[in-house]
Coordinates of C-alpha atoms and ligand atoms in Angstrom, one line a residue:
X1 CA 2.2 -30.5 -28.1
X2 CA 4.2 -28.1 -25.9
X3 CA 7.9 -28.4 -26.9
X4 CA 9.2 -29.2 -23.5
X5 CA 7.0 -32.3 -23.5
X6 CA 8.5 -33.6 -26.8
X7 CA 10.4 -36.8 -25.9
X8 CA 12.8 -39.1 -27.6
X9 CA 9.9 -41.5 -28.1
X10 CA 7.9 -38.8 -29.8
X11 CA 10.8 -38.2 -32.1
X12 CA 10.6 -41.8 -33.2
X13 CA 6.9 -41.6 -33.7
X14 CA 5.4 -40.8 -37.1
X15 CA 2.3 -39.4 -35.5
X16 CA 4.1 -37.2 -33.0
X17 CA 6.3 -35.8 -35.7
X18 CA 3.3 -35.2 -37.9
X19 CA 1.6 -33.2 -35.2
X20 CA 4.7 -31.1 -34.7
X21 CA 4.8 -30.5 -38.5
X22 CA 1.1 -29.5 -38.8
X23 CA 1.5 -27.1 -35.9
X24 CA 4.7 -25.6 -37.3
X25 CA 3.4 -25.4 -40.9
X26 CA 0.4 -23.4 -39.6
X27 CA 2.6 -21.0 -37.6
X28 CA 5.0 -20.6 -40.5
X29 CA 2.1 -19.8 -42.8
X30 CA 2.9 -22.5 -45.3
X31 CA -0.8 -23.1 -45.4
X32 CA -2.8 -19.9 -45.9
X33 CA -6.1 -18.7 -47.2
X34 CA -4.5 -18.4 -50.6
X35 CA -2.5 -21.6 -50.5
X36 CA -5.1 -23.7 -48.8
X37 CA -3.7 -27.2 -49.5
X38 CA -0.1 -28.4 -49.3
X39 CA 1.8 -31.7 -49.3
X40 CA 4.2 -32.5 -46.4
X41 CA 6.9 -35.1 -46.4
X42 CA 8.6 -36.4 -43.3
X43 CA 12.3 -36.5 -44.2
X44 CA 13.2 -38.8 -41.3
X45 CA 10.5 -41.3 -42.4
X46 CA 11.7 -41.3 -46.0
X47 CA 15.3 -41.9 -44.9
X48 CA 14.3 -44.7 -42.5
X49 CA 12.2 -46.3 -45.1
X50 CA 15.2 -46.4 -47.6
X51 CA 17.4 -47.8 -44.8
X52 CA 14.9 -50.5 -43.9
X53 CA 14.6 -51.5 -47.6
X54 CA 18.3 -51.8 -47.9
X55 CA 18.8 -53.7 -44.6
X56 CA 16.0 -56.1 -45.5
X57 CA 17.7 -57.4 -48.6
X58 CA 21.3 -57.0 -47.3
X59 CA 20.4 -59.4 -44.5
X60 CA 20.0 -62.3 -47.0
X61 CA 22.2 -61.3 -50.0
X62 CA 25.4 -63.2 -50.5
X63 CA 28.7 -61.4 -49.8
X64 CA 29.3 -59.1 -52.8
X65 CA 25.9 -59.8 -54.4
X66 CA 24.9 -56.6 -56.2
X67 CA 21.4 -55.4 -55.1
X68 CA 20.0 -52.2 -56.7
X69 CA 16.9 -50.7 -55.2
X70 CA 15.5 -48.5 -58.0
X71 CA 12.8 -46.3 -56.5
X72 CA 9.8 -46.1 -58.9
X73 CA 9.7 -42.5 -59.9
X74 CA 6.0 -42.4 -60.6
X75 CA 5.3 -43.0 -56.9
X76 CA 6.8 -39.6 -56.0
X77 CA 7.8 -37.8 -59.1
X78 CA 9.6 -34.9 -57.3
X79 CA 13.3 -34.2 -58.0
X80 CA 14.3 -33.5 -54.4
X81 CA 12.7 -36.7 -53.2
X82 CA 14.5 -38.7 -55.9
X83 CA 17.7 -36.9 -54.8
X84 CA 17.2 -37.7 -51.1
X85 CA 16.6 -41.4 -51.9
X86 CA 19.6 -41.4 -54.3
X87 CA 21.8 -39.9 -51.5
X88 CA 20.5 -42.8 -49.3
X89 CA 21.8 -45.3 -51.9
X90 CA 18.8 -46.0 -54.0
X91 CA 18.5 -45.8 -57.8
X92 CA 15.5 -44.9 -59.9
X93 CA 13.0 -46.8 -62.0
X94 CA 11.6 -44.6 -64.8
X95 CA 8.9 -45.2 -67.4
X96 CA 8.8 -42.1 -69.6
X97 CA 11.1 -39.4 -71.0
X98 CA 9.8 -37.1 -68.2
X99 CA 10.7 -39.6 -65.4
X100 CA 14.1 -40.2 -66.9
X101 CA 14.7 -36.4 -67.0
X102 CA 13.6 -36.2 -63.3
X103 CA 16.1 -39.0 -62.4
X104 CA 18.9 -37.2 -64.2
X105 CA 18.0 -33.9 -62.7
X106 CA 18.2 -35.6 -59.3
X107 CA 21.7 -36.8 -60.2
X108 CA 20.9 -40.5 -60.3
X109 CA 23.7 -42.1 -62.3
X110 CA 22.9 -44.1 -65.4
X111 CA 24.2 -47.2 -63.8
X112 CA 21.5 -46.9 -61.1
X113 CA 18.6 -46.2 -63.5
X114 CA 16.2 -48.7 -65.0
X115 CA 13.8 -47.9 -67.8
X116 CA 10.5 -49.8 -67.9
X117 CA 7.4 -48.9 -69.9
X118 CA 5.1 -50.8 -72.2
X119 CA 5.3 -48.1 -74.8
X120 CA 8.9 -47.0 -75.2
X121 CA 9.4 -45.1 -78.4
X122 CA 12.4 -45.7 -80.7
X123 CA 14.0 -42.5 -79.4
X124 CA 13.6 -43.5 -75.8
X125 CA 15.3 -46.8 -76.6
X126 CA 18.1 -45.0 -78.4
X127 CA 18.6 -42.6 -75.5
X128 CA 18.7 -45.5 -73.0
X129 CA 21.3 -47.3 -75.1
X130 CA 23.4 -44.1 -75.5
X131 CA 23.3 -43.4 -71.7
X132 CA 23.9 -47.0 -70.8
X133 CA 20.7 -47.3 -68.8
X134 CA 19.3 -50.8 -67.9
X135 CA 16.1 -51.4 -69.7
X136 CA 13.4 -54.1 -69.7
X137 CA 11.8 -55.0 -73.0
X138 CA 8.1 -55.4 -72.8
X139 CA 7.1 -57.4 -75.8
X140 CA 8.2 -59.1 -79.0
X141 CA 7.9 -56.1 -81.3
X142 CA 10.0 -54.0 -78.9
X143 CA 12.7 -56.7 -78.9
X144 CA 12.8 -56.6 -82.7
X145 CA 13.1 -52.8 -82.6
X146 CA 16.0 -53.2 -80.2
X147 CA 17.7 -55.7 -82.6
X148 CA 17.6 -53.0 -85.3
X149 CA 18.9 -50.3 -83.0
X150 CA 21.8 -52.5 -81.9
X151 CA 22.6 -53.4 -85.5
X152 CA 22.8 -49.7 -86.2
X153 CA 25.3 -49.5 -83.4
X154 CA 23.2 -47.4 -81.0
X155 CA 24.9 -48.6 -77.8
X156 CA 27.3 -46.3 -76.0
X157 CA 31.0 -47.1 -76.6
X158 CA 30.0 -50.5 -78.0
X159 CA 28.9 -51.7 -74.6
X160 CA 25.4 -52.8 -74.2
X161 CA 23.7 -51.9 -70.9
X162 CA 21.9 -54.7 -69.0
X163 CA 18.8 -55.5 -71.1
X164 CA 16.1 -57.6 -69.7
X165 CA 12.8 -59.1 -70.8
X166 CA 9.6 -58.3 -68.8
X167 CA 7.7 -61.5 -68.0
X168 CA 4.0 -61.7 -67.1
X169 CA 4.0 -64.8 -65.0
X170 CA 0.2 -64.9 -65.2
X171 CA 0.1 -65.8 -61.5
X172 CA -3.1 -63.9 -60.9
X173 CA -4.4 -60.5 -59.6
X174 CA -4.8 -59.0 -56.2
X175 CA -7.7 -57.2 -54.6
X176 CA -7.5 -54.2 -57.0
X177 CA -8.1 -55.1 -60.7
X178 CA -6.6 -51.8 -62.0
X179 CA -3.4 -52.4 -60.1
X180 CA -2.9 -56.1 -61.0
X181 CA -0.3 -56.7 -63.7
X182 CA 0.1 -60.5 -63.6
X183 CA -3.4 -61.5 -64.7
X184 CA -3.6 -63.8 -67.7
X185 CA -4.6 -61.0 -70.0
X186 CA -2.5 -58.1 -68.5
X187 CA -1.0 -55.6 -71.0
X188 CA 2.4 -56.0 -69.5
X189 CA 5.3 -58.2 -70.5
X190 CA 5.5 -61.5 -72.3
X191 CA 2.8 -63.8 -71.1
X192 CA 4.7 -66.8 -69.9
X193 CA 2.0 -69.4 -69.9
X194 CA 0.6 -68.6 -73.3
X195 CA 1.1 -71.4 -75.9
X196 CA 4.6 -71.4 -77.3
X197 CA 5.8 -68.5 -75.0
X198 CA 8.4 -70.5 -73.1
X199 CA 10.0 -71.8 -76.2
X200 CA 10.0 -68.4 -77.8
X201 CA 11.7 -66.9 -74.8
X202 CA 14.4 -69.6 -74.7
X203 CA 15.0 -68.9 -78.4
X204 CA 15.0 -65.2 -78.0
X205 CA 17.8 -65.5 -75.4
X206 CA 19.8 -68.0 -77.4
X207 CA 19.8 -65.7 -80.3
X208 CA 20.7 -62.6 -78.3
X209 CA 23.7 -62.9 -76.1
X210 CA 23.1 -59.3 -74.9
X211 CA 19.8 -60.3 -73.2
X212 CA 21.0 -60.7 -69.7
X213 CA 18.1 -60.0 -67.3
X214 CA 14.5 -61.0 -66.5
X215 CA 12.0 -58.6 -65.0
X216 CA 8.7 -59.1 -63.2
X217 CA 6.3 -56.7 -61.4
X218 CA 3.2 -58.4 -60.5
X219 CA 1.1 -55.5 -59.2
X220 CA 0.8 -52.5 -57.0
X221 CA -1.2 -52.5 -53.8
X222 CA -3.7 -55.2 -53.0
X223 CA -1.2 -58.0 -53.8
X224 CA -0.7 -60.6 -51.1
X225 CA 3.0 -61.3 -50.4
X226 CA 2.6 -65.0 -51.4
X227 CA 1.3 -64.0 -54.8
X228 CA 4.2 -61.5 -55.3
X229 CA 6.7 -64.3 -54.5
X230 CA 4.8 -66.6 -56.9
X231 CA 5.7 -64.1 -59.6
X232 CA 9.3 -63.9 -58.6
X233 CA 9.5 -67.7 -58.5
X234 CA 8.2 -68.0 -62.0
X235 CA 10.9 -65.6 -63.3
X236 CA 13.7 -67.2 -61.1
X237 CA 12.8 -70.7 -62.5
X238 CA 12.7 -69.3 -66.0
X239 CA 16.2 -67.8 -65.5
X240 CA 17.5 -71.2 -64.3
X241 CA 16.0 -72.8 -67.4
X242 CA 17.4 -70.3 -69.8
X243 CA 20.9 -70.6 -68.3
X244 CA 20.7 -74.5 -68.5
X245 CA 19.5 -74.3 -72.0
X246 CA 22.1 -72.0 -73.3
X247 CA 24.8 -73.8 -71.3
X248 CA 26.1 -70.8 -69.4
X249 CA 25.0 -68.0 -67.0
X250 CA 23.5 -65.7 -69.6
X251 CA 20.9 -64.3 -67.3
X252 CA 22.9 -62.5 -64.6
X253 CA 20.3 -60.1 -63.2
X254 CA 16.8 -60.5 -61.9
X255 CA 14.5 -57.4 -61.5
X256 CA 11.7 -58.4 -59.1
X257 CA 9.7 -55.1 -59.4
X258 CA 8.0 -53.3 -56.6
X259 CA 4.4 -53.5 -55.4
X260 CA 4.8 -54.1 -51.6
X261 CA 1.4 -53.1 -50.3
X262 CA 0.9 -50.2 -47.8
X263 CA -1.4 -50.4 -44.8
X264 CA -3.6 -47.4 -45.1
X265 CA -5.7 -48.4 -42.1
X266 CA -3.4 -47.6 -39.3
X267 CA -0.1 -46.2 -38.2
X268 CA 1.6 -49.6 -38.6
X269 CA 3.9 -50.3 -41.5
X270 CA 2.7 -53.7 -42.6
X271 CA 3.9 -55.7 -44.4
X272 CA 7.5 -54.7 -43.9
X273 CA 10.4 -54.9 -46.4
X274 CA 11.9 -57.3 -43.9
X275 CA 9.0 -59.7 -44.0
X276 CA 8.9 -59.7 -47.8
X277 CA 12.7 -60.3 -48.0
X278 CA 12.4 -63.1 -45.4
X279 CA 9.6 -64.8 -47.4
X280 CA 11.6 -64.5 -50.7
X281 CA 14.6 -66.1 -49.0
X282 CA 12.6 -68.8 -47.5
X283 CA 10.9 -69.8 -50.7
X284 CA 13.7 -69.0 -53.2
X285 CA 17.1 -69.3 -51.4
X286 CA 18.8 -69.4 -54.8
X287 CA 17.8 -65.8 -55.3
X288 CA 20.3 -64.9 -52.6
X289 CA 23.2 -67.2 -53.3
X290 CA 25.1 -64.6 -55.3
X291 CA 24.6 -65.9 -58.8
X292 CA 22.2 -63.1 -59.8
X293 CA 22.4 -59.4 -59.3
X294 CA 19.1 -58.3 -57.9
X295 CA 17.0 -55.2 -58.7
X296 CA 13.9 -54.0 -56.9
X297 CA 11.5 -51.2 -57.9
X298 CA 9.5 -50.2 -54.8
X299 CA 7.6 -47.0 -54.9
X300 CA 4.5 -46.7 -52.7
X301 CA 6.0 -48.7 -49.8
X302 CA 9.1 -46.3 -49.7
X303 CA 7.2 -43.0 -49.6
X304 CA 3.5 -43.4 -48.6
X305 CA 3.8 -43.3 -44.8
X306 CA 6.1 -40.3 -45.0
X307 CA 3.6 -38.0 -46.5
X308 CA 0.3 -36.2 -45.8
X309 CA -1.9 -33.8 -47.6
X310 CA -2.9 -30.9 -45.3
X311 CA -5.9 -28.7 -46.3
X312 CA -8.0 -26.0 -44.9
X313 CA -11.7 -26.4 -44.3
X314 CA -13.3 -23.6 -46.2
X315 CA -16.9 -24.1 -45.1
X316 CA -19.1 -26.6 -43.3
X317 CA -22.7 -27.2 -44.2
X318 CA -25.5 -29.7 -44.1
X319 CA -27.5 -31.4 -46.8
X320 CA -30.2 -34.0 -46.4
X321 CA -29.2 -34.6 -42.8
X322 CA -25.5 -35.1 -43.7
X323 CA -22.7 -32.9 -42.3
X324 CA -20.3 -31.9 -45.1
X325 CA -16.9 -30.2 -44.6
X326 CA -15.9 -28.5 -47.9
X327 CA -12.1 -28.6 -47.9
X328 CA -9.4 -27.9 -50.4
X329 CA -8.3 -31.6 -50.6
X330 CA -10.2 -33.3 -53.4
X331 CA -9.6 -35.1 -56.7
X332 CA -6.8 -32.7 -57.6
X333 CA -4.6 -34.2 -55.0
X334 CA -6.3 -37.6 -54.2
X335 CA -7.5 -38.7 -57.6
X336 CA -7.6 -42.5 -56.8
X337 CA -9.4 -42.1 -53.5
X338 CA -12.0 -39.9 -55.1
X339 CA -12.6 -42.1 -58.2
X340 CA -12.2 -45.5 -56.5
X341 CA -13.0 -44.8 -52.8
X342 CA -13.4 -48.5 -51.9
X343 CA -10.0 -49.5 -53.2
X344 CA -8.2 -46.4 -51.8
X345 CA -9.6 -45.4 -48.4
X346 CA -7.5 -42.8 -46.5
X347 CA -7.3 -42.0 -42.8
X348 CA -8.2 -38.4 -42.1
X349 CA -7.1 -36.4 -39.1
X350 CA -8.7 -33.2 -37.8
X351 CA -6.8 -30.2 -36.6
X352 CA -8.0 -26.7 -35.5
X353 CA -7.1 -23.5 -37.2
X354 CA -3.9 -23.2 -35.1
X355 CA -2.8 -26.7 -36.1
X356 CA -3.6 -28.5 -32.9
X357 CA -5.4 -31.9 -32.9
X358 CA -9.1 -31.3 -32.6
X359 CA -11.1 -32.7 -29.7
X360 CA -14.6 -31.5 -30.5
X361 CA -17.4 -34.1 -30.2
X362 CA -17.2 -36.8 -32.9
X363 CA -19.7 -36.6 -35.8
X364 CA -20.0 -38.6 -39.0
X365 CA -19.0 -36.1 -41.8
X366 CA -18.3 -36.1 -45.5
X367 CA -14.9 -34.6 -46.3
X368 CA -15.5 -33.0 -49.7
X369 CA -13.0 -31.4 -52.0
X370 CA -13.1 -28.2 -54.1
X371 CA -13.8 -29.8 -57.5
X372 CA -17.1 -29.2 -59.2
X373 CA -18.5 -32.7 -59.4
X374 CA -20.6 -34.4 -56.7
X375 CA -18.3 -37.3 -56.2
X376 CA -15.4 -35.1 -55.1
X377 CA -15.2 -36.6 -51.6
X378 CA -12.1 -38.0 -49.9
X379 CA -14.1 -39.6 -47.1
X380 CA -17.8 -40.4 -46.6
X381 CA -19.7 -40.5 -43.4
X382 CA -16.4 -40.5 -41.5
X383 CA -16.6 -40.1 -37.7
X384 CA -14.3 -37.2 -36.9
X385 CA -14.2 -34.4 -34.4
X386 CA -16.8 -31.9 -35.6
X387 CA -15.1 -29.7 -38.1
X388 CA -15.6 -26.0 -38.5
X389 CA -14.5 -23.4 -41.1
X390 CA -10.8 -22.7 -40.9
X391 CA -10.0 -26.0 -39.3
X392 CA -7.5 -28.3 -41.1
X393 CA -7.8 -31.9 -42.3
X394 CA -4.8 -34.1 -42.9
X395 CA -5.0 -37.0 -45.4
X396 CA -2.5 -39.6 -44.1
X397 CA -0.1 -42.0 -45.8
X398 CA -0.2 -39.9 -49.0
X399 CA 3.5 -39.6 -49.6
X400 CA 3.2 -41.7 -52.8
X401 CA 0.8 -41.2 -55.7
X402 CA -1.2 -38.3 -54.1
X403 CA 0.2 -34.7 -54.0
X404 CA 3.0 -35.8 -56.3
X405 CA 0.5 -37.0 -58.9
X406 CA -1.9 -34.1 -59.2
X407 CA -4.9 -33.9 -61.5
X408 CA -5.5 -30.4 -63.0
X409 CA -9.3 -30.6 -62.9
X410 CA -11.0 -27.1 -62.6
X411 CA -7.6 -25.6 -63.3
X412 CA -6.7 -26.1 -59.7
X413 CA -3.1 -25.5 -59.0
X414 CA -0.6 -28.2 -58.2
X415 CA -0.2 -27.7 -54.4
X416 CA 3.2 -26.9 -52.8
X417 CA 5.1 -29.7 -51.3
X418 CA 7.5 -29.2 -48.3
X419 CA 9.8 -31.6 -46.6
X420 CA 10.0 -31.4 -42.8
X421 CA 12.5 -32.4 -40.2
X422 CA 11.6 -32.6 -36.6
X423 CA 14.6 -31.9 -34.3
X424 CA 15.2 -33.4 -30.8
X425 CA 13.9 -30.2 -29.2
X426 CA 10.6 -30.6 -30.9
X427 CA 11.2 -27.8 -33.4
X428 CA 10.4 -28.5 -37.1
X429 CA 12.2 -27.1 -40.1
X430 CA 10.9 -27.1 -43.6
X431 CA 12.5 -27.1 -47.1
X432 CA 10.6 -26.6 -50.3
X433 CA 10.2 -29.6 -52.6
X434 CA 7.9 -27.9 -55.0
X435 CA 6.4 -24.4 -54.8
X436 CA 2.6 -23.9 -55.4
X437 CA 1.7 -23.6 -59.1
X438 CA 0.9 -20.0 -59.9
X439 CA -2.2 -18.7 -61.7
X440 CA 0.0 -17.5 -64.6
X441 CA 1.6 -20.9 -64.9
X442 CA -1.9 -22.4 -65.1
X443 CA -2.8 -19.9 -67.9
X444 CA 0.4 -20.8 -69.7
X445 CA -0.3 -24.5 -69.5
X446 CA -3.8 -23.8 -70.8
X447 CA -2.5 -22.4 -74.0
X448 CA -2.3 -18.8 -72.9
X449 CA 0.5 -17.9 -75.3
X450 CA -1.7 -19.2 -78.2
X451 CA -4.7 -17.1 -77.3
X452 CA -5.3 -16.0 -80.9
X453 CA -4.4 -19.4 -82.4
X454 CA -7.8 -20.6 -83.6
X455 CA -9.8 -17.4 -83.5
X456 CA -7.8 -16.1 -86.5
X457 CA -8.4 -19.2 -88.6
X458 CA -10.7 -18.5 -91.6
Ligands
PLP1 C1 4.5 -48.8 -60.6 C2 5.6 -49.8 -60.8 C3 6.5 -50.0 -59.8 C4 6.2 -49.5 -58.4 O1 5.1 -50.0 -57.8 P1 4.8 -49.7 -56.2 O2 3.5 -50.3 -56.0 O3 4.7 -48.2 -56.1 O4 5.9 -50.3 -55.4 C5 7.6 -50.8 -60.0 N1 7.8 -51.3 -61.2 C6 7.0 -51.1 -62.3 C7 7.3 -51.7 -63.6 C8 5.9 -50.3 -62.1 O5 5.0 -50.1 -63.1

């Protein structure tokens, strides 16, 4: 849109800011014939989302009640993104040594970091104890491993960081099996309704005064809010039972996980953090009466709407009566959408080579990616303005789990990611979040330095 027409309302609109960014990214040659796919993140949207999350819980929290919002690193595993969210007051939830290193590189303090993972190694546990990072134990064997480490004196300065137990409330799955973590047979946490589990948990807490938290994360995407609250309720009631049974407030912290679903079907943010916090407060007022410190671990809902994948159309063609746009956005940057298209449909926008929204006649088209397998499609039979070579396509709501979670199929490079800020005058500025991966980096990661390694074996 011409800059003199950019209004204050436009500046508040995700879509208007996106159009400015696509136009500016094209003019500034962030997207070129050699770098034909990039990720773009709207800095304003990210900051607003962090602020909405904090306001949603602050509205109901008791005065002085600690609430830590630990952004799930896996949703956007990019150091500058974690830093921006940290500057906005968030912490970080990590689930591997790599994610912990990202959080530390982003400057997230130990006291705002939470370690989850169903497969923590002994050295990960030792490191978390040394750094004083909160951690959630997944299972009985991990708890015994922790007993041994604490006996050996592996806690920093004799002070144990908050240690919690992950509970699988077995309250049921949502609409995507692979993302549902509270089914009766889920691999996560201690299955609460299994025979003997409650008694074992009560005993485990009675024997370990340093166990002070409970953790639940019932699923990611496809989870109705009421089912998410069911999971939190199970853990809240368990905390009350443990505290009654040991005779004092041993459980002082409840980590309610993340998993707020994202609406991929339209521009609307729905459900909102505010709606979820309201429902939690309505059904579980005790959660907000100040007796428990609260921890949340949202990922997708913080970052998805802020991001897009922008890719060039290399060719258009036809096969068997179907129009196909061969673009540079495929499984390497949209792995879930390509492999599970029904669970992860994405909105696609069409732009011309100059980065202006396209208005050619609509046509059902397949939007294909560059990978060498037939299923590498990010949209099928999608009605879009008729695309041509050199046009651009934008995959919307991809700020979480898309360009930040690349798939190195066909030795395609990890695309560059840029943050953008749209100013009141309708100008956009960009900052690098991650440069494009170079071909020599690809060779290195493919064992280049060990080229003779096996050939010399006799
Ligand atoms: C993935 C994950 C999250 C984040 O889930 P979102 O759906 O991105 O909010 C939070 N906690 C745990 C334990 C997770 O595995």
